[in-house]
XYZ file of C-alpha atoms in Angstrom:
178
model
C 64.012 -77.766 0.264
C 60.522 -76.704 -0.629
C 57.679 -77.627 -2.881
C 57.440 -76.549 -6.510
C 53.988 -75.474 -7.742
C 54.396 -75.847 -11.500
C 51.232 -73.848 -12.021
C 52.775 -70.856 -10.164
C 56.522 -71.093 -10.392
C 56.890 -67.311 -10.377
C 54.594 -66.868 -7.402
C 52.307 -64.520 -9.377
C 48.911 -66.155 -8.870
C 48.250 -64.542 -5.520
C 47.238 -67.877 -4.024
C 49.623 -67.144 -1.189
C 51.378 -64.055 0.126
C 54.888 -63.908 -1.287
C 57.550 -65.138 1.111
C 61.197 -64.798 0.064
C 62.319 -67.813 2.129
C 59.689 -70.067 0.563
C 60.438 -68.742 -2.924
C 64.134 -69.358 -2.458
C 63.535 -72.887 -1.201
C 61.169 -73.648 -4.103
C 63.586 -72.203 -6.660
C 66.427 -74.346 -5.354
C 64.307 -77.479 -5.591
C 63.208 -76.473 -9.090
C 66.849 -75.983 -10.026
C 67.809 -79.483 -8.879
C 64.783 -80.965 -10.658
C 65.472 -79.094 -13.919
C 69.153 -79.987 -13.876
C 68.345 -83.629 -13.131
C 66.227 -83.834 -16.285
C 68.903 -82.023 -18.279
C 71.489 -84.548 -17.044
C 69.306 -87.394 -18.313
C 68.755 -85.776 -21.722
C 72.443 -85.142 -22.417
C 74.080 -88.174 -24.062
C 77.392 -89.360 -22.598
C 79.271 -88.281 -25.741
C 78.261 -84.635 -25.013
C 81.014 -84.707 -22.344
C 79.039 -82.343 -20.128
C 78.571 -82.729 -16.384
C 75.387 -81.392 -14.809
C 75.383 -80.710 -11.118
C 73.999 -78.422 -8.466
C 75.844 -76.899 -5.563
C 74.797 -75.626 -2.161
C 76.636 -72.556 -0.895
C 75.434 -73.232 2.623
C 73.786 -70.553 4.768
C 75.096 -67.333 3.311
C 74.385 -63.938 4.805
C 72.008 -62.347 2.245
C 68.811 -60.321 2.328
C 66.640 -63.475 2.270
C 65.160 -62.498 5.676
C 63.658 -59.317 4.293
C 60.087 -60.625 4.358
C 60.294 -62.213 7.789
C 58.968 -60.520 10.942
C 61.146 -57.637 12.243
C 62.200 -59.585 15.321
C 63.488 -62.460 13.181
C 65.256 -59.979 10.860
C 66.986 -58.431 13.880
C 68.105 -61.835 15.110
C 69.274 -62.728 11.603
C 71.410 -59.636 11.463
C 73.003 -60.521 14.776
C 74.300 -63.898 13.596
C 76.671 -63.150 10.752
C 79.433 -65.022 12.640
C 77.464 -68.211 12.023
C 76.746 -67.564 8.356
C 79.050 -67.741 5.349
C 80.072 -64.621 3.469
C 79.370 -64.559 -0.221
C 83.036 -65.392 -0.827
C 82.869 -68.415 1.529
C 79.601 -69.515 -0.063
C 81.291 -69.710 -3.440
C 83.625 -72.507 -2.367
C 81.301 -75.355 -3.358
C 80.778 -73.873 -6.829
C 84.534 -73.432 -7.334
C 85.098 -76.984 -6.107
C 82.453 -78.378 -8.486
C 83.973 -76.494 -11.431
C 87.586 -77.436 -10.803
C 87.855 -80.713 -8.834
C 89.242 -83.409 -11.146
C 87.066 -86.109 -9.617
C 83.725 -84.397 -10.388
C 83.288 -85.562 -14.046
C 83.793 -89.190 -13.013
C 81.351 -88.798 -10.149
C 78.746 -87.342 -12.513
C 79.313 -90.194 -15.000
C 78.879 -92.772 -12.261
C 75.563 -91.253 -11.175
C 74.332 -91.185 -14.724
C 75.385 -94.782 -15.350
C 73.571 -95.885 -12.205
C 70.490 -94.030 -13.414
C 70.434 -92.013 -10.211
C 67.205 -89.936 -10.088
C 69.007 -86.598 -9.575
C 72.029 -84.846 -10.919
C 75.166 -84.563 -8.842
C 74.759 -82.341 -5.786
C 77.775 -80.759 -4.010
C 77.198 -79.600 -0.447
C 78.437 -76.412 1.170
C 81.407 -78.351 2.603
C 82.512 -79.401 -0.926
C 81.398 -82.990 -0.673
C 79.112 -84.914 -2.979
C 75.817 -85.552 -1.162
C 72.254 -86.544 -1.921
C 69.761 -83.864 -2.900
C 66.630 -83.615 -0.791
C 64.178 -86.451 -1.210
C 61.668 -84.137 -2.895
C 64.137 -83.781 -5.797
C 63.866 -87.554 -6.512
C 60.299 -87.124 -7.759
C 60.887 -87.694 -11.470
C 57.275 -86.878 -12.400
C 57.567 -83.467 -10.747
C 61.013 -82.893 -12.263
C 59.634 -83.528 -15.744
C 56.829 -81.058 -15.039
C 59.365 -78.457 -13.929
C 61.372 -79.105 -17.133
C 58.331 -78.764 -19.389
C 56.991 -75.672 -17.621
C 60.421 -73.994 -17.655
C 60.910 -74.566 -21.349
C 57.384 -73.353 -22.022
C 57.997 -70.225 -19.973
C 61.119 -69.329 -21.982
C 59.538 -70.320 -25.304
C 61.631 -73.330 -26.165
C 60.338 -76.651 -27.538
C 60.533 -79.688 -25.275
C 63.164 -81.271 -27.515
C 65.442 -78.179 -27.504
C 68.386 -79.983 -25.956
C 68.234 -82.839 -28.372
C 68.019 -80.471 -31.333
C 70.973 -78.411 -30.076
C 73.091 -81.540 -29.637
C 72.300 -82.566 -33.215
C 73.345 -79.077 -34.382
C 69.868 -77.996 -35.320
C 68.711 -74.427 -34.763
C 66.328 -73.984 -31.854
C 63.871 -71.118 -32.218
C 62.437 -69.351 -29.220
C 58.750 -69.729 -30.002
C 57.598 -66.827 -27.779
C 60.179 -64.432 -29.155
C 59.483 -65.529 -32.755
C 55.739 -64.843 -32.320
C 56.428 -61.463 -30.733
C 58.782 -60.455 -33.533
C 56.326 -61.570 -36.213
C 53.523 -59.535 -34.610
C 55.770 -56.455 -34.397
C 56.581 -56.643 -38.109
C 52.977 -56.826 -39.278
């Protein structure tokens, strides 16, 4: 996994040259962190399991920003990579295996720092150690909600049946009507 720069989650600051492999790695870590906070915020009575899955190494265009020689080698090794269909196995397992809800409940009861994580071989496993950083995970949560214009207590409000207003969209609509 990578490192999440919460000040530049979209890689737009220009601090570094964009690299698709680094961006992918950072986005996967951010996904685990965000979902881990979501899992903690959902009460048990919500009956919702939160987990992340790894498709494994799937043949995609992720090598597009790598040096040409590396791209050529990458294109020669499809026999060692999963197809998109093969990569979907872990997601299908996570969505349909009857033992997954109990596994998620057990992690939550043990106050495990991350949400459930299913590996490419359809087995529960530990997320990367970087994902266990609860301070960084909360920063990712807060920054993500800010980026999409939702209040920090959006989940709690939705569970209570309250309406949640997208602050950014609301401001844009108000300025368009004046």
